[in-house]
PDB file of C-alpha atoms in Angstrom:
ATOM      1  CA  ASP S   1      16.190 -22.881-222.982  1.00 96.00           C
ATOM      2  CA  ILE S   2      14.287 -25.354-220.913  1.00 97.00           C
ATOM      3  CA  GLN S   3      14.212 -24.347-217.165  1.00 98.00           C
ATOM      4  CA  MET S   4      13.967 -27.172-214.589  1.00 98.00           C
ATOM      5  CA  THR S   5      12.456 -26.110-211.344  1.00 98.00           C
ATOM      6  CA  GLN S   6      13.278 -28.543-208.580  1.00 98.00           C
ATOM      7  CA  SER S   7      11.813 -28.564-205.161  1.00 98.00           C
ATOM      8  CA  PRO S   8      12.558 -28.686-202.367  1.00 98.00           C
ATOM      9  CA  SER S   9      16.134 -27.341-202.322  1.00 98.00           C
ATOM     10  CA  SER S  10      16.572 -29.306-198.976  1.00 98.00           C
ATOM     11  CA  LEU S  11      14.961 -31.721-196.813  1.00 98.00           C
ATOM     12  CA  SER S  12      15.422 -33.364-193.626  1.00 98.00           C
ATOM     13  CA  ALA S  13      13.704 -36.592-192.993  1.00 98.00           C
ATOM     14  CA  SER S  14      13.805 -39.675-190.518  1.00 98.00           C
ATOM     15  CA  VAL S  15      15.195 -43.135-191.486  1.00 98.00           C
ATOM     16  CA  GLY S  16      12.282 -45.158-193.049  1.00 98.00           C
ATOM     17  CA  ASP S  17      10.391 -41.944-194.107  1.00 98.00           C
ATOM     18  CA  ARG S  18       9.170 -41.495-197.631  1.00 98.00           C
ATOM     19  CA  VAL S  19      10.614 -38.727-199.426  1.00 98.00           C
ATOM     20  CA  THR S  20       9.485 -36.910-202.548  1.00 98.00           C
ATOM     21  CA  ILE S  21      11.413 -34.484-205.009  1.00 98.00           C
ATOM     22  CA  THR S  22       9.499 -32.773-207.629  1.00 98.00           C
ATOM     23  CA  CYS S  23      10.870 -31.307-210.961  1.00 98.00           C
ATOM     24  CA  GLN S  24       8.911 -29.002-213.286  1.00 98.00           C
ATOM     25  CA  ALA S  25       9.950 -28.396-216.871  1.00 98.00           C
ATOM     26  CA  SER S  26       9.139 -25.025-218.451  1.00 98.00           C
ATOM     27  CA  GLN S  27       7.930 -26.905-221.425  1.00 98.00           C
ATOM     28  CA  ASP S  28       6.926 -30.513-222.563  1.00 98.00           C
ATOM     29  CA  ILE S  29      10.073 -32.656-222.534  1.00 98.00           C
ATOM     30  CA  GLY S  30       8.195 -35.876-222.799  1.00 97.00           C
ATOM     31  CA  ASN S  31       9.871 -38.642-220.705  1.00 97.00           C
ATOM     32  CA  TYR S  32      13.395 -37.346-221.423  1.00 96.00           C
ATOM     33  CA  LEU S  33      14.230 -36.881-217.712  1.00 98.00           C
ATOM     34  CA  THR S  34      17.186 -38.355-215.694  1.00 98.00           C
ATOM     35  CA  TRP S  35      17.448 -38.475-211.809  1.00 98.00           C
ATOM     36  CA  TYR S  36      20.918 -38.444-210.376  1.00 98.00           C
ATOM     37  CA  GLN S  37      22.233 -38.970-206.876  1.00 98.00           C
ATOM     38  CA  GLN S  38      25.429 -37.091-206.079  1.00 98.00           C
ATOM     39  CA  LYS S  39      27.603 -37.631-202.869  1.00 98.00           C
ATOM     40  CA  PRO S  40      30.521 -35.203-201.920  1.00 96.00           C
ATOM     41  CA  GLY S  41      33.345 -35.560-204.158  1.00 96.00           C
ATOM     42  CA  LYS S  42      31.840 -38.161-206.485  1.00 97.00           C
ATOM     43  CA  ALA S  43      30.431 -37.889-209.945  1.00 98.00           C
ATOM     44  CA  PRO S  44      26.651 -37.988-210.174  1.00 98.00           C
ATOM     45  CA  LYS S  45      25.136 -41.517-210.384  1.00 98.00           C
ATOM     46  CA  VAL S  46      21.994 -42.248-212.441  1.00 98.00           C
ATOM     47  CA  LEU S  47      19.115 -43.544-210.524  1.00 98.00           C
ATOM     48  CA  ILE S  48      16.191 -43.162-212.982  1.00 98.00           C
ATOM     49  CA  TYR S  49      16.202 -42.795-216.651  1.00 97.00           C
ATOM     50  CA  HIS S  50      13.723 -41.870-219.166  1.00 97.00           C
ATOM     51  CA  GLY S  51      11.315 -40.551-216.350  1.00 97.00           C
ATOM     52  CA  SER S  52      10.573 -43.933-214.649  1.00 98.00           C
ATOM     53  CA  ASN S  53      13.145 -46.520-215.624  1.00 98.00           C
ATOM     54  CA  LEU S  54      15.291 -47.912-212.500  1.00 98.00           C
ATOM     55  CA  GLU S  55      18.983 -48.120-213.634  1.00 97.00           C
ATOM     56  CA  ILE S  56      20.263 -51.476-213.235  1.00 95.00           C
ATOM     57  CA  GLY S  57      21.637 -52.224-209.739  1.00 96.00           C
ATOM     58  CA  VAL S  58      19.890 -49.268-208.243  1.00 98.00           C
ATOM     59  CA  PRO S  59      17.628 -50.182-205.189  1.00 98.00           C
ATOM     60  CA  SER S  60      13.979 -50.546-205.637  1.00 98.00           C
ATOM     61  CA  ARG S  61      13.080 -47.939-202.998  1.00 98.00           C
ATOM     62  CA  PHE S  62      13.986 -45.349-205.521  1.00 98.00           C
ATOM     63  CA  SER S  63      11.412 -44.537-208.181  1.00 98.00           C
ATOM     64  CA  GLY S  64      10.345 -41.923-210.645  1.00 98.00           C
ATOM     65  CA  SER S  65       7.089 -40.889-212.349  1.00 98.00           C
ATOM     66  CA  GLY S  66       5.560 -38.165-214.704  1.00 98.00           C
ATOM     67  CA  SER S  67       5.835 -36.745-218.048  1.00 97.00           C
ATOM     68  CA  GLY S  68       5.562 -33.754-220.116  1.00 98.00           C
ATOM     69  CA  THR S  69       6.457 -31.063-217.515  1.00 98.00           C
ATOM     70  CA  ASP S  70       5.801 -32.642-214.093  1.00 98.00           C
ATOM     71  CA  PHE S  71       8.023 -35.298-212.693  1.00 98.00           C
ATOM     72  CA  THR S  72       8.342 -36.974-209.113  1.00 98.00           C
ATOM     73  CA  PHE S  73      11.081 -38.815-207.722  1.00 98.00           C
ATOM     74  CA  THR S  74      10.533 -40.864-204.623  1.00 98.00           C
ATOM     75  CA  ILE S  75      12.566 -42.736-202.070  1.00 98.00           C
ATOM     76  CA  SER S  76      10.083 -45.096-200.411  1.00 98.00           C
ATOM     77  CA  SER S  77      11.792 -45.611-197.210  1.00 98.00           C
ATOM     78  CA  LEU S  78      15.024 -43.424-196.699  1.00 98.00           C
ATOM     79  CA  GLN S  79      18.064 -45.151-195.634  1.00 98.00           C
ATOM     80  CA  PRO S  80      21.337 -43.533-193.921  1.00 97.00           C
ATOM     81  CA  GLU S  81      23.176 -44.164-197.329  1.00 97.00           C
ATOM     82  CA  ASP S  82      20.746 -42.263-199.203  1.00 98.00           C
ATOM     83  CA  ILE S  83      22.205 -38.840-197.708  1.00 98.00           C
ATOM     84  CA  ALA S  84      23.209 -36.881-200.874  1.00 98.00           C
ATOM     85  CA  THR S  85      22.190 -34.218-203.178  1.00 98.00           C
ATOM     86  CA  TYR S  86      19.620 -35.356-205.889  1.00 98.00           C
ATOM     87  CA  TYR S  87      19.329 -33.653-209.450  1.00 98.00           C
ATOM     88  CA  CYS S  88      16.955 -33.844-212.356  1.00 98.00           C
ATOM     89  CA  GLN S  89      18.203 -33.272-215.771  1.00 98.00           C
ATOM     90  CA  GLN S  90      16.269 -33.095-219.077  1.00 97.00           C
ATOM     91  CA  TYR S  91      17.725 -34.399-222.424  1.00 95.00           C
ATOM     92  CA  ASP S  92      14.910 -33.456-224.635  1.00 95.00           C
ATOM     93  CA  ASN S  93      16.452 -30.421-226.068  1.00 95.00           C
ATOM     94  CA  VAL S  94      19.960 -28.586-226.046  1.00 95.00           C
ATOM     95  CA  PRO S  95      21.192 -26.805-223.982  1.00 97.00           C
ATOM     96  CA  LEU S  96      20.708 -29.759-221.666  1.00 97.00           C
ATOM     97  CA  THR S  97      19.539 -28.424-218.395  1.00 98.00           C
ATOM     98  CA  PHE S  98      19.596 -29.503-214.792  1.00 98.00           C
ATOM     99  CA  GLY S  99      17.367 -28.872-211.740  1.00 98.00           C
ATOM    100  CA  GLY S 100      18.976 -26.780-208.652  1.00 98.00           C
ATOM    101  CA  GLY S 101      19.281 -29.949-206.748  1.00 98.00           C
ATOM    102  CA  THR S 102      17.827 -31.119-203.432  1.00 98.00           C
ATOM    103  CA  LYS S 103      20.017 -31.895-200.523  1.00 98.00           C
ATOM    104  CA  VAL S 104      18.678 -34.840-198.372  1.00 98.00           C
ATOM    105  CA  GLU S 105      19.774 -35.224-194.733  1.00 97.00           C
ATOM    106  CA  ILE S 106      18.765 -37.289-191.921  1.00 96.00           C
ATOM    107  CA  LYS S 107      16.805 -35.725-189.147  1.00 93.00           C
TER     108      LYS S 107
ATOM    109  CA  GLN Z   1      30.506 -51.723-220.303  1.00 84.00           C
ATOM    110  CA  VAL Z   2      31.167 -48.083-221.258  1.00 89.00           C
ATOM    111  CA  GLN Z   3      33.813 -46.305-219.685  1.00 93.00           C
ATOM    112  CA  LEU Z   4      34.822 -42.678-219.590  1.00 96.00           C
ATOM    113  CA  VAL Z   5      38.165 -41.849-218.012  1.00 97.00           C
ATOM    114  CA  GLN Z   6      39.364 -38.156-217.734  1.00 98.00           C
ATOM    115  CA  SER Z   7      42.880 -36.674-217.616  1.00 98.00           C
ATOM    116  CA  GLY Z   8      44.117 -35.322-214.298  1.00 98.00           C
ATOM    117  CA  ALA Z   9      43.723 -32.287-212.180  1.00 98.00           C
ATOM    118  CA  GLU Z  10      45.057 -28.825-213.675  1.00 98.00           C
ATOM    119  CA  VAL Z  11      46.132 -25.590-212.074  1.00 98.00           C
ATOM    120  CA  LYS Z  12      45.873 -22.807-214.481  1.00 98.00           C
ATOM    121  CA  LYS Z  13      46.657 -19.101-214.373  1.00 98.00           C
ATOM    122  CA  PRO Z  14      44.082 -16.369-215.138  1.00 98.00           C
ATOM    123  CA  GLY Z  15      43.944 -15.744-218.874  1.00 98.00           C
ATOM    124  CA  SER Z  16      45.454 -18.983-219.889  1.00 98.00           C
ATOM    125  CA  SER Z  17      43.635 -21.997-221.406  1.00 98.00           C
ATOM    126  CA  VAL Z  18      42.863 -25.634-220.206  1.00 98.00           C
ATOM    127  CA  LYS Z  19      42.403 -28.800-222.261  1.00 98.00           C
ATOM    128  CA  VAL Z  20      40.947 -31.833-220.530  1.00 98.00           C
ATOM    129  CA  SER Z  21      40.393 -35.167-222.171  1.00 98.00           C
ATOM    130  CA  CYS Z  22      37.939 -37.872-221.979  1.00 97.00           C
ATOM    131  CA  LYS Z  23      38.669 -41.349-223.147  1.00 96.00           C
ATOM    132  CA  THR Z  24      36.076 -43.696-223.686  1.00 94.00           C
ATOM    133  CA  SER Z  25      36.095 -47.395-224.089  1.00 91.00           C
ATOM    134  CA  GLY Z  26      33.495 -50.320-224.230  1.00 86.00           C
ATOM    135  CA  GLY Z  27      31.149 -49.117-227.107  1.00 80.00           C
ATOM    136  CA  THR Z  28      31.231 -47.515-230.380  1.00 83.00           C
ATOM    137  CA  PHE Z  29      32.779 -44.031-229.860  1.00 81.00           C
ATOM    138  CA  SER Z  30      31.246 -42.671-233.129  1.00 75.00           C
ATOM    139  CA  SER Z  31      27.775 -43.305-231.824  1.00 79.00           C
ATOM    140  CA  TYR Z  32      28.352 -41.555-228.683  1.00 83.00           C
ATOM    141  CA  THR Z  33      27.175 -38.106-227.764  1.00 94.00           C
ATOM    142  CA  ILE Z  34      29.699 -36.756-225.297  1.00 96.00           C
ATOM    143  CA  SER Z  35      28.608 -33.853-223.186  1.00 98.00           C
ATOM    144  CA  TRP Z  36      30.673 -31.632-220.728  1.00 98.00           C
ATOM    145  CA  VAL Z  37      29.336 -30.569-217.527  1.00 98.00           C
ATOM    146  CA  ARG Z  38      31.062 -28.514-214.978  1.00 98.00           C
ATOM    147  CA  GLN Z  39      30.375 -27.992-211.105  1.00 98.00           C
ATOM    148  CA  ALA Z  40      31.730 -25.129-209.250  1.00 98.00           C
ATOM    149  CA  PRO Z  41      32.566 -25.411-205.657  1.00 97.00           C
ATOM    150  CA  GLY Z  42      29.342 -26.092-203.650  1.00 96.00           C
ATOM    151  CA  GLN Z  43      27.392 -25.415-206.627  1.00 97.00           C
ATOM    152  CA  GLY Z  44      24.954 -27.323-208.852  1.00 98.00           C
ATOM    153  CA  LEU Z  45      25.608 -29.004-212.324  1.00 98.00           C
ATOM    154  CA  LYS Z  46      25.883 -27.030-215.460  1.00 98.00           C
ATOM    155  CA  TRP Z  47      25.898 -28.302-218.874  1.00 98.00           C
ATOM    156  CA  MET Z  48      28.580 -26.894-221.031  1.00 98.00           C
ATOM    157  CA  GLY Z  49      28.186 -28.382-224.411  1.00 98.00           C
ATOM    158  CA  ARG Z  50      28.423 -31.613-226.515  1.00 97.00           C
ATOM    159  CA  ILE Z  51      29.983 -33.120-229.475  1.00 97.00           C
ATOM    160  CA  ILE Z  52      28.351 -35.961-231.726  1.00 94.00           C
ATOM    161  CA  PRO Z  53      31.433 -37.457-233.258  1.00 90.00           C
ATOM    162  CA  VAL Z  54      29.862 -39.396-235.874  1.00 90.00           C
ATOM    163  CA  LEU Z  55      28.267 -36.050-237.478  1.00 90.00           C
ATOM    164  CA  ASP Z  56      31.136 -33.961-236.225  1.00 89.00           C
ATOM    165  CA  ILE Z  57      28.558 -31.559-234.690  1.00 95.00           C
ATOM    166  CA  THR Z  58      28.855 -29.427-231.671  1.00 97.00           C
ATOM    167  CA  ASN Z  59      26.387 -27.536-229.408  1.00 97.00           C
ATOM    168  CA  TYR Z  60      27.572 -24.924-226.832  1.00 98.00           C
ATOM    169  CA  ALA Z  61      25.692 -23.363-224.125  1.00 97.00           C
ATOM    170  CA  GLN Z  62      25.525 -19.851-224.703  1.00 96.00           C
ATOM    171  CA  LYS Z  63      27.481 -18.855-221.437  1.00 96.00           C
ATOM    172  CA  PHE Z  64      30.418 -20.586-222.883  1.00 95.00           C
ATOM    173  CA  GLN Z  65      30.147 -19.447-226.504  1.00 92.00           C
ATOM    174  CA  GLY Z  66      33.546 -18.130-227.854  1.00 95.00           C
ATOM    175  CA  ARG Z  67      35.572 -19.503-225.194  1.00 97.00           C
ATOM    176  CA  LEU Z  68      34.854 -23.276-225.358  1.00 98.00           C
ATOM    177  CA  THR Z  69      35.893 -25.957-227.882  1.00 98.00           C
ATOM    178  CA  ILE Z  70      34.862 -29.380-227.812  1.00 98.00           C
ATOM    179  CA  THR Z  71      36.587 -31.961-230.048  1.00 97.00           C
ATOM    180  CA  ALA Z  72      36.735 -35.650-230.685  1.00 95.00           C
ATOM    181  CA  ASP Z  73      39.536 -37.908-232.078  1.00 94.00           C
ATOM    182  CA  LYS Z  74      37.849 -41.209-233.317  1.00 92.00           C
ATOM    183  CA  SER Z  75      40.771 -42.714-233.843  1.00 92.00           C
ATOM    184  CA  THR Z  76      41.620 -42.839-230.081  1.00 94.00           C
ATOM    185  CA  SER Z  77      37.874 -42.826-228.961  1.00 93.00           C
ATOM    186  CA  THR Z  78      38.823 -39.525-226.899  1.00 95.00           C
ATOM    187  CA  ALA Z  79      36.743 -36.376-226.453  1.00 96.00           C
ATOM    188  CA  TYR Z  80      38.472 -33.080-225.528  1.00 98.00           C
ATOM    189  CA  MET Z  81      37.201 -29.956-223.756  1.00 98.00           C
ATOM    190  CA  GLU Z  82      39.255 -26.718-224.184  1.00 98.00           C
ATOM    191  CA  LEU Z  83      38.273 -23.625-222.318  1.00 98.00           C
ATOM    192  CA  THR Z  84      40.157 -20.364-222.840  1.00 98.00           C
ATOM    193  CA  ARG Z  85      40.475 -17.058-221.080  1.00 98.00           C
ATOM    194  CA  LEU Z  86      40.189 -18.788-217.589  1.00 98.00           C
ATOM    195  CA  THR Z  87      39.293 -16.554-214.678  1.00 98.00           C
ATOM    196  CA  SER Z  88      38.771 -17.654-210.982  1.00 97.00           C
ATOM    197  CA  GLU Z  89      35.073 -18.327-211.760  1.00 97.00           C
ATOM    198  CA  ASP Z  90      36.233 -21.228-213.815  1.00 98.00           C
ATOM    199  CA  THR Z  91      37.605 -23.139-210.962  1.00 98.00           C
ATOM    200  CA  ALA Z  92      35.292 -26.187-211.040  1.00 98.00           C
ATOM    201  CA  VAL Z  93      35.218 -29.998-211.573  1.00 98.00           C
ATOM    202  CA  TYR Z  94      34.559 -30.872-215.126  1.00 98.00           C
ATOM    203  CA  TYR Z  95      32.954 -33.948-216.118  1.00 98.00           C
ATOM    204  CA  CYS Z  96      32.481 -35.614-219.340  1.00 98.00           C
ATOM    205  CA  ALA Z  97      29.352 -37.623-219.693  1.00 97.00           C
ATOM    206  CA  ARG Z  98      27.011 -39.692-222.015  1.00 95.00           C
ATOM    207  CA  LEU Z  99      23.686 -38.025-221.088  1.00 93.00           C
ATOM    208  CA  ALA Z 100      21.615 -40.490-223.006  1.00 86.00           C
ATOM    209  CA  GLU Z 101      20.963 -44.270-222.330  1.00 85.00           C
ATOM    210  CA  PRO Z 102      23.334 -45.805-221.289  1.00 88.00           C
ATOM    211  CA  ILE Z 103      24.183 -42.951-219.096  1.00 93.00           C
ATOM    212  CA  LYS Z 104      27.775 -42.837-218.132  1.00 95.00           C
ATOM    213  CA  TRP Z 105      30.058 -40.020-216.532  1.00 97.00           C
ATOM    214  CA  GLY Z 106      33.543 -39.697-216.180  1.00 98.00           C
ATOM    215  CA  GLN Z 107      35.375 -39.248-212.863  1.00 98.00           C
ATOM    216  CA  GLY Z 108      35.782 -35.577-212.947  1.00 98.00           C
ATOM    217  CA  THR Z 109      38.654 -33.240-213.576  1.00 98.00           C
ATOM    218  CA  LEU Z 110      39.281 -30.576-211.022  1.00 98.00           C
ATOM    219  CA  VAL Z 111      40.626 -27.164-212.797  1.00 98.00           C
ATOM    220  CA  THR Z 112      41.687 -24.610-210.454  1.00 98.00           C
ATOM    221  CA  VAL Z 113      42.454 -21.159-211.696  1.00 98.00           C
ATOM    222  CA  SER Z 114      44.718 -19.138-209.487  1.00 97.00           C
ATOM    223  CA  SER Z 115      47.381 -16.490-209.755  1.00 95.00           C
TER     224      SER Z 115
END
């Protein structure tokens, strides 16, 4: 199974801060990586697919980069509505696997 | 616009089974791959398995082998997830999802296992 190591598990930042989350795959997954945002009681919402493609309708302050085993997700300017848990997920190989999540809070 | 709509919440006794449906619309069902993902209270996302309807192929996570059956009815564009021998640890929200572009998730179905 491909392990997805996501860090940090939580972070606290101020409005306007740049926030970065990393995800490391245990083997090469190409660009087959999705980043999700999940708010309490809601289904995950796709933000970035195929490593760096911004989903239609998602604000441009969200971005993704990386390929192979190392991936980065960035919020360029944190907004109050970005409070959520973020997950990476690989879809290169079954079983599909998720990172452990990063809970983002406002300082 | 692809949409996935799941059946409603369930309360089950330990040892029983649950079957959750996922009706799709807005696309060609047979070309989808439908996955099932669960999320226990306060926990992360766990992939359970998937079905490729056009090929009638299923893949299951090791953790659920022997207890999980995923099926698809192409005539109604509906996928099903059945989990047997339920315990309290199966209490979770269960999601169906298309996890490849275009990525879409159902709204989730809460399954509560309690005596």
